[in-house]
XYZ file of C-alpha atoms in Angstrom:
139
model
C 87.311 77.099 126.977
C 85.808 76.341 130.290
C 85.770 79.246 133.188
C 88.268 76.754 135.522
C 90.626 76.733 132.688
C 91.075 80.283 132.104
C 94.475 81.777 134.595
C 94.662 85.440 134.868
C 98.150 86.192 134.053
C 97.964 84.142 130.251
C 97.687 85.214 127.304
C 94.718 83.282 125.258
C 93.841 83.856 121.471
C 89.996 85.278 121.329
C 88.776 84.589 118.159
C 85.213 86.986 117.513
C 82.307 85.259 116.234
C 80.728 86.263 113.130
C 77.600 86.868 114.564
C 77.051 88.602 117.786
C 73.271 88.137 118.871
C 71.815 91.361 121.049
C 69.906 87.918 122.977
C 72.994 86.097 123.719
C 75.905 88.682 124.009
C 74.236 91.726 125.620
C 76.422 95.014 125.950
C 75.171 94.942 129.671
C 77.781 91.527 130.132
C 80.623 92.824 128.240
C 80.237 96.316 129.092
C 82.355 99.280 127.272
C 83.649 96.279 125.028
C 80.433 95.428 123.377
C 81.414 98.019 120.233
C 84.985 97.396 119.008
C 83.715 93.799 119.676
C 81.475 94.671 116.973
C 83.914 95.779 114.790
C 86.147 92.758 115.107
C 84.122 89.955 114.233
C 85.091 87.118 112.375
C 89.037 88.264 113.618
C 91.321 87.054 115.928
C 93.925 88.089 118.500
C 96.097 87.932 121.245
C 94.154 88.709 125.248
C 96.176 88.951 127.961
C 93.772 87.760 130.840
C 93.858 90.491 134.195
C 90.885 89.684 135.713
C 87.850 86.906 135.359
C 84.564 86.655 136.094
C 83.351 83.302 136.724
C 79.114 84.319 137.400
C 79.306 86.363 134.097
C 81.408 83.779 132.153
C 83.677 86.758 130.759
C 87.885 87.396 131.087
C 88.681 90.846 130.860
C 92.092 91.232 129.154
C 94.639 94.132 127.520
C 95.190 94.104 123.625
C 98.803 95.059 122.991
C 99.347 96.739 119.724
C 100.386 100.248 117.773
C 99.350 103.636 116.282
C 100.008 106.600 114.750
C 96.580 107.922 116.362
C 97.251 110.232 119.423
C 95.183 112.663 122.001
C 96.778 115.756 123.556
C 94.941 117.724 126.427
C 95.443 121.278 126.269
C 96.206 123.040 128.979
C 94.268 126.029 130.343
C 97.049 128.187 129.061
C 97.765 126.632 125.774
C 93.823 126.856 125.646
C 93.824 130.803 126.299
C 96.932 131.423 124.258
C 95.072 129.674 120.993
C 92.066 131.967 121.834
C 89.553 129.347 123.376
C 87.066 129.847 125.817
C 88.305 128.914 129.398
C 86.953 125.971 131.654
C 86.351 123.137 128.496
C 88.955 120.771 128.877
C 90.016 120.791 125.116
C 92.003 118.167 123.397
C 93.768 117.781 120.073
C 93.221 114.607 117.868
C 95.330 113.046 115.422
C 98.463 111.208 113.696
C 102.001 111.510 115.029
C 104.770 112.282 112.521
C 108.068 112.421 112.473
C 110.103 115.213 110.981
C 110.114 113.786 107.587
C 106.316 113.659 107.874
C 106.385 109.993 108.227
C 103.707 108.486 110.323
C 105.207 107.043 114.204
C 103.682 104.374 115.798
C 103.194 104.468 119.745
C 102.394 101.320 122.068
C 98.849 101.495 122.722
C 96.716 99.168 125.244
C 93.439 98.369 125.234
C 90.945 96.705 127.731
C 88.219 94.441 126.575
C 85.695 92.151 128.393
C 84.877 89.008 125.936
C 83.141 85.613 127.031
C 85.200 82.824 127.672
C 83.724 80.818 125.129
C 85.610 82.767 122.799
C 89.262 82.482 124.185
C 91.388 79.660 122.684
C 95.056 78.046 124.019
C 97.425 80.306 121.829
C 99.276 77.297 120.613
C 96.335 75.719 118.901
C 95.533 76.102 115.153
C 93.525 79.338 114.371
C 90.243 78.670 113.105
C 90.389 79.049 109.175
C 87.480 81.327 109.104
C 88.985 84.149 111.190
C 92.028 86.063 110.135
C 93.975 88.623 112.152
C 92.657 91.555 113.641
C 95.874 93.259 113.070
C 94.838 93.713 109.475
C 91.472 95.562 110.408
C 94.037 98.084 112.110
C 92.113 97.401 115.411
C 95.407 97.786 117.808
C-alpha cells in the first residue's frame, strides 16, 4: 500500500515478510516492534491502524487477540507477607485457570509499528505463502 492510502481508524491485514533485512528494516524504524516482528514472519494478521507516520513509512496499529498468559504485581504487603525483601516491585507470571484447572483466555492488545509496505486491504486474497499468525499463538 501507498502512505496516502493508509486511514488511521481501519483495520488492514499485515502480512510479515519472510525475510527481514537488518539494512532495510532497522529496529531503530519500527522500534519495540522489531522482535515479535521477528517472530512472525511469513504470517499474517489483522492491524488496526492508530497512528501513521508518513517520513518513516510505518502505521502503528493494536493486535486484538487472547491468552491464558497473565502478570500480577504484588503489592508491598503481599510482598512482606510471602517473606520478600521490601522496595522490588515483584510480579507473578503465568497461566490463568479456572476452578477445574482449565486454562481461561483474557483479551489481550498489543501495539506494533510495521512498514506500510506490508499492510494489505483486508478484503483482498491472502497471499498463499503466509498463513495465520493465530496459529504461531502470537495474540
Amino acid at each position: 500500500m501507498r502512505t496516502k492510502d493508509v486511514q488511521v481508524g481501519q483495520t488492514y491485514r499485515c502480512e510479515v515478510p519472510f525475510a527481514l533485512p537488518l539494512w532495510r528494516y532497522r529496529p531503530e524504524s519500527m522500534g519495540d516492534s522489531w522482535w515479535p516482528l521477528s517472530w512472525l514472519r511469513g504470517t499474517h494478521f489483522p492491524l488496526a491502524v492508530v497512528d501513521v507516520d508518513a517520513a518513516a513509512r510505518t502505521a502503528q496499529g493494536l493486535v486484538m487477540g487472547a491468552s491464558t498468559r497473565v502478570t500480577v504485581e504484588l503489592t508491598e504487603d503481599q510482598a512482606e507477607a510471602a517473606g520478600l525483601p521490601p522496595g522490588h516491585g515483584y510480579q507473578v507470571c503465568g497461566m490463568l485457570l479456572d476452578a477445574d484447572g482449565e486454562p481461561v483466555e483474557l483479551p489481550r492488545v498489543t501495539t506494533l509499528t510495521v512498514p506500510i509496505r506490508w499492510l494489505r486491504p483486508v478484503e483482498t486474497p491472502v497471499s498463499p505463502s503466509h498463513h495465520d499468525a493465530a496459529f504461531r499463538d502470537f495474540h
